[in-house]
Coordinates of C-alpha atoms and ligand atoms in Angstrom, one line a residue:
M1 CA 0.0 0.0 0.0
R2 CA 2.0 2.9 -1.3
L3 CA -0.4 5.7 -0.1
K4 CA -1.5 4.3 3.3
N5 CA -2.9 6.9 5.6
R6 CA -2.6 9.7 3.0
V7 CA -5.4 12.0 2.2
A8 CA -5.7 13.0 -1.5
V9 CA -7.8 15.6 -3.2
I10 CA -8.4 15.1 -6.9
T11 CA -10.2 17.8 -8.9
G12 CA -12.3 16.7 -11.9
A13 CA -12.5 13.1 -10.6
S14 CA -16.1 12.5 -11.7
Q15 CA -14.9 10.8 -14.8
G16 CA -11.9 10.3 -17.2
I17 CA -8.4 10.6 -16.0
G18 CA -9.3 12.0 -12.6
R19 CA -11.6 9.0 -11.8
A20 CA -8.9 6.5 -12.9
V21 CA -6.4 8.2 -10.6
A22 CA -8.8 8.3 -7.7
L23 CA -9.5 4.6 -8.0
R24 CA -5.8 3.8 -8.2
Y25 CA -4.9 6.0 -5.2
A26 CA -7.8 4.3 -3.2
A27 CA -6.4 0.9 -4.1
E28 CA -3.1 2.0 -2.6
G29 CA -4.7 3.0 0.7
A30 CA -5.4 6.7 0.4
S31 CA -8.6 8.4 1.5
L32 CA -10.0 10.3 -1.4
A33 CA -11.8 13.6 -1.8
I34 CA -13.5 13.7 -5.2
I35 CA -13.9 17.3 -6.3
D36 CA -16.1 18.2 -9.3
V37 CA -19.1 20.1 -10.6
N38 CA -20.6 16.9 -12.0
V39 CA -22.5 15.6 -8.9
A40 CA -23.8 12.3 -10.4
G41 CA -20.3 11.3 -11.6
G42 CA -18.6 12.5 -8.5
E43 CA -20.9 10.5 -6.2
E44 CA -20.4 7.5 -8.5
T45 CA -16.6 7.7 -8.2
A46 CA -16.9 7.9 -4.4
A47 CA -19.4 5.0 -4.3
L48 CA -17.1 2.8 -6.5
I49 CA -14.2 3.4 -4.0
N50 CA -16.4 2.9 -0.9
A51 CA -17.8 -0.3 -2.4
E52 CA -14.3 -1.7 -2.7
G53 CA -13.7 -1.0 1.0
G54 CA -11.8 2.2 0.4
K55 CA -12.7 5.7 1.8
A56 CA -13.9 8.5 -0.4
I57 CA -16.2 11.5 -0.1
F58 CA -17.6 13.7 -2.9
V59 CA -17.6 17.4 -2.5
R60 CA -19.3 19.5 -5.1
C61 CA -17.0 22.5 -6.0
D62 CA -16.5 24.8 -8.9
I63 CA -12.8 25.2 -8.8
S64 CA -12.9 28.5 -10.6
D65 CA -14.7 30.0 -7.6
K66 CA -12.3 30.8 -4.8
A67 CA -15.0 30.8 -2.1
D68 CA -16.2 27.3 -3.3
V69 CA -12.6 26.0 -3.1
V70 CA -12.0 27.4 0.4
S71 CA -15.2 25.8 1.8
A72 CA -14.5 22.5 -0.1
A73 CA -11.0 22.4 1.4
E74 CA -12.5 22.9 4.9
A75 CA -15.1 20.2 4.3
V76 CA -12.3 17.8 3.2
K77 CA -10.1 18.5 6.3
K78 CA -13.1 18.1 8.6
E79 CA -14.1 14.7 7.1
L80 CA -10.7 13.2 6.2
G81 CA -8.0 15.2 8.0
P82 CA -5.2 17.4 6.6
I83 CA -4.5 17.0 2.8
D84 CA -1.3 15.3 1.8
I85 CA -1.7 15.0 -2.0
L86 CA -3.3 17.4 -4.4
V87 CA -4.0 16.6 -8.1
N88 CA -5.0 19.6 -10.0
N89 CA -6.8 17.7 -12.8
A90 CA -10.2 19.4 -13.6
G91 CA -10.4 20.8 -17.0
I92 CA -12.5 22.1 -19.9
T93 CA -12.1 23.0 -23.5
R94 CA -13.8 25.9 -25.4
P95 CA -12.2 25.6 -28.9
A96 CA -12.2 28.5 -31.4
M97 CA -9.7 30.1 -33.8
L98 CA -8.1 33.0 -32.0
H99 CA -9.6 35.7 -34.2
K100 CA -13.1 34.3 -33.4
M101 CA -12.7 33.4 -29.7
T102 CA -15.1 35.2 -27.4
D103 CA -14.1 36.7 -24.1
T104 CA -16.3 34.1 -22.4
E105 CA -14.5 31.2 -24.1
W106 CA -11.2 32.8 -23.1
H107 CA -12.1 33.5 -19.5
Q108 CA -13.8 30.1 -18.8
V109 CA -10.8 28.1 -19.8
I110 CA -8.3 30.4 -18.0
N111 CA -10.5 30.5 -14.9
V112 CA -10.8 26.7 -14.5
H113 CA -7.2 25.6 -15.3
M114 CA -5.2 28.6 -14.1
H115 CA -7.3 30.2 -11.3
G116 CA -8.7 26.9 -10.1
S117 CA -5.3 25.2 -9.8
F118 CA -3.9 28.3 -7.9
Y119 CA -6.9 28.4 -5.5
W120 CA -6.4 24.7 -4.6
L121 CA -2.6 25.1 -4.3
Q122 CA -3.1 27.8 -1.7
A123 CA -5.9 25.9 0.0
V124 CA -3.6 22.9 0.7
V125 CA -0.2 24.3 1.1
H126 CA -0.3 25.6 4.7
D127 CA -1.0 22.2 6.2
M128 CA 1.6 20.6 4.0
I129 CA 4.3 23.1 5.2
E130 CA 3.3 22.5 8.8
R131 CA 3.5 18.7 8.3
K132 CA 6.6 18.8 6.2
W133 CA 5.2 16.5 3.6
G134 CA 3.3 17.1 0.4
R135 CA 2.8 16.0 -3.2
I136 CA 1.2 18.3 -5.8
I137 CA 0.6 17.2 -9.4
F138 CA -0.6 19.6 -12.1
V139 CA -2.3 18.1 -15.1
S140 CA -0.9 20.0 -18.0
S141 CA -0.8 19.1 -21.7
S142 CA 1.5 18.8 -24.7
T143 CA -0.3 22.0 -25.9
A144 CA 1.7 23.9 -23.3
Q145 CA 4.8 23.1 -25.4
N146 CA 3.5 22.8 -28.9
G147 CA 0.4 25.1 -29.0
S148 CA -2.8 23.8 -30.5
I149 CA -4.7 25.2 -33.4
G150 CA -8.1 26.4 -32.2
Q151 CA -7.1 26.3 -28.5
I152 CA -5.2 29.4 -27.6
N153 CA -7.1 29.6 -24.3
Y154 CA -6.3 26.0 -23.4
S155 CA -2.6 26.1 -24.4
A156 CA -2.1 29.4 -22.6
A157 CA -3.8 28.0 -19.4
K158 CA -1.8 24.7 -19.6
S159 CA 1.5 26.8 -20.0
A160 CA 0.5 28.9 -17.0
M161 CA 0.1 25.7 -14.9
L162 CA 3.7 24.7 -15.7
G163 CA 4.9 28.2 -14.6
M164 CA 3.0 27.7 -11.3
M165 CA 4.3 24.1 -10.9
R166 CA 8.0 25.2 -11.4
T167 CA 7.6 28.2 -9.0
A168 CA 5.9 26.1 -6.4
A169 CA 8.5 23.4 -6.7
R170 CA 11.3 26.0 -6.0
E171 CA 9.4 27.6 -3.1
L172 CA 8.2 24.4 -1.4
G173 CA 11.1 22.0 -1.8
K174 CA 12.6 23.0 1.5
H175 CA 9.4 21.9 3.2
N176 CA 9.6 18.4 1.6
I177 CA 6.7 19.3 -0.7
L178 CA 7.3 18.0 -4.2
V179 CA 5.5 19.6 -7.2
N180 CA 5.4 18.1 -10.7
A181 CA 3.2 18.0 -13.8
I182 CA 1.9 15.3 -16.0
A183 CA 1.1 15.9 -19.7
P184 CA -1.3 13.0 -20.5
A185 CA -3.1 11.6 -23.5
A186 CA -6.0 9.3 -23.1
A187 CA -9.4 8.6 -24.6
T188 CA -12.0 10.4 -22.4
E189 CA -15.1 12.6 -22.7
M190 CA -12.8 15.5 -23.5
T191 CA -11.2 13.8 -26.5
K192 CA -14.4 12.0 -27.6
T193 CA -15.7 14.9 -29.7
I194 CA -12.6 14.8 -31.9
M195 CA -12.3 11.0 -31.8
N196 CA -15.9 10.5 -33.0
D197 CA -16.2 13.3 -35.5
P198 CA -16.1 11.9 -39.1
K199 CA -14.7 15.3 -40.2
F200 CA -11.4 14.5 -38.4
E201 CA -11.1 10.9 -39.5
A202 CA -8.4 11.4 -42.1
A203 CA -6.3 13.5 -39.7
R204 CA -6.9 11.0 -37.0
E205 CA -5.7 8.1 -39.1
A206 CA -2.6 10.0 -40.3
A207 CA -1.8 10.8 -36.7
L208 CA -2.2 7.2 -35.6
K209 CA 0.2 6.1 -38.3
Q210 CA 2.8 8.4 -36.9
H211 CA 2.2 7.5 -33.3
P212 CA 5.1 5.5 -31.9
L213 CA 2.7 3.0 -30.2
R214 CA 0.0 3.2 -33.0
R215 CA -2.8 3.4 -30.4
S216 CA -4.4 5.7 -27.8
A217 CA -4.7 4.8 -24.1
E218 CA -7.4 4.4 -21.6
P219 CA -7.2 6.6 -18.5
E220 CA -6.2 3.5 -16.4
E221 CA -3.0 3.3 -18.3
I222 CA -2.1 6.9 -17.3
A223 CA -2.9 6.5 -13.6
P224 CA 0.3 4.7 -12.5
A225 CA 2.4 7.8 -13.4
F226 CA 0.2 9.7 -10.9
L227 CA 0.8 7.1 -8.3
Y228 CA 4.5 7.3 -8.7
L229 CA 4.5 11.1 -8.3
A230 CA 2.3 10.9 -5.2
S231 CA 4.3 8.1 -3.5
E232 CA 7.6 7.9 -1.5
E233 CA 9.2 6.5 -4.6
S234 CA 9.4 10.0 -6.2
S235 CA 11.1 11.5 -3.1
Y236 CA 13.9 13.2 -5.2
V237 CA 11.7 14.3 -8.2
T238 CA 10.3 17.8 -8.3
G239 CA 9.7 20.6 -10.9
Q240 CA 9.3 18.0 -13.7
V241 CA 6.9 17.5 -16.5
L242 CA 6.2 13.8 -17.2
S243 CA 4.6 13.1 -20.6
V244 CA 2.4 10.0 -20.5
D245 CA 1.3 10.1 -24.1
G246 CA 2.8 7.0 -25.7
G247 CA 5.6 9.1 -27.2
S248 CA 3.2 11.1 -29.4
M249 CA 5.1 14.3 -28.5
L250 CA 8.1 12.9 -30.5
V251 CA 6.3 13.1 -33.9
R252 CA 4.8 16.6 -33.8
Ligands
LIG301 N1 -7.6 13.3 -22.3 C1 -6.5 13.7 -22.8 O1 -6.0 13.2 -23.8 C2 -5.8 14.9 -22.2 C3 -4.7 15.5 -22.8 C4 -4.0 16.5 -22.3 C5 -4.5 17.0 -21.0 N2 -5.6 16.5 -20.5 C6 -6.1 17.1 -19.2 O2 -6.4 16.1 -18.3 C7 -7.3 16.5 -17.3 C8 -8.5 15.5 -17.3 O3 -9.1 15.5 -18.5 P1 -10.0 14.3 -19.0 O4 -9.6 13.9 -20.4 O5 -10.2 13.3 -18.0 O6 -11.4 15.2 -19.2 P2 -12.9 14.9 -18.8 O7 -13.7 16.0 -19.5 O8 -13.3 13.5 -18.9 O9 -12.9 15.3 -17.2 C9 -12.7 16.6 -16.7 C10 -13.5 16.7 -15.4 O10 -13.3 18.0 -14.9 C11 -14.5 18.5 -14.3 N3 -14.6 19.9 -14.3 C12 -14.6 20.8 -15.3 N4 -14.7 22.1 -14.9 C13 -14.7 22.0 -13.6 C14 -14.8 23.0 -12.6 N5 -14.9 24.3 -12.8 N6 -14.8 22.6 -11.3 C15 -14.7 21.3 -10.9 N7 -14.6 20.3 -11.9 C16 -14.6 20.7 -13.2 C17 -15.6 17.9 -15.3 O11 -16.9 17.9 -14.7 C18 -15.0 16.5 -15.5 O12 -15.4 15.6 -14.5 C19 -7.8 17.9 -17.8 O13 -7.1 18.9 -17.1 C20 -7.3 17.9 -19.3 O14 -7.1 19.2 -19.8 C21 -6.3 15.5 -21.0

C-alpha cells in the first residue's frame, strides 16, 4: 500500500483521468476527496471506492470560484483530515480560432485551469508546510509546449500551470513538498468529440500512423504515473513534466 494513511484531493474526478487516478490511489490505501461540478459522476466515483472497502467523499466544488474552493477544502479537512496530496486535474475546452474566440471562451478556460489550480494550491499548502510532507501534481498538456490550433485559451492555461508548478517546486522543496506535472493523452469525454467526429477521420488516421505506439490509451494506463509522483518512490523528483502520451510528443 503505497499511499496508506494519505489524504488525497483530486479535482475533476467524476470521470476520465481524474476518476482513474482516484481509483488507483484508493487501491493503494489513500482516503479520497472527489472534487467536481458533476454531482452524479462524483458521487459514483466515491461510491465505487467505498464499495471496494476504500474511503472516499464527494464534495461539489466549482474550482474556478475561490469561495467554493475554500469551503470545499475545509469540508475535506473536517471529514478526512489534513490534505497530503493534491492533483489539479479538472479541465474544460472551449475551442475556437483565435480571431473568433469570445471573451467568455477565453475566461472560462483560464478560470478553470489557471485560477482553479492556484486556489487549490493555496488551500492545501499551509497544512503541507506544517506537516513537512506534500505531493502536488498539475495536469498540463502537450499543448503547453506545442500550442494547439483552435485552442489558444487552453494552451495558454496549460502553460501557466507549468509556470505555477515550477515556482511552487522551488518555493516548497525545502518543506519536503514535491510539485510536478503530467502531460497525459487518453481517450476520455474531453477527447471524444474529436475521436468520434467523421470530419477528423483522415487527420486521426494519419496521426495514428505516426504515433510510436500506434494506439491511444485508456485513463487507467495513465494513472500509474500519478501514483509514482504521489508516493515515496518519487522522493527526489520535483519541478518536472512527465509526458504520459505513448511518445506522441516525438512526432509533432
Ligand atoms: N484526455 C486527454 O488526452 C488529455 C490530454 C491533455 C491534457 N488533459 C487534461 O487532463 C485533465 C483531465 O481530462 P479528461 O480527459 O479526464 O477530461 P474529462 O472531461 O473526462 O474530465 C474533466 C473533469 O473536470 C470536471 N470539471 C470541469 N470544470 C470544472 C470545474 N470548474 N470545477 C470542478 N470540476 C470541473 C468535469 O466535470 C470532468 O469531470 C484535464 O485537465 C485535461 O485538460 C487530457
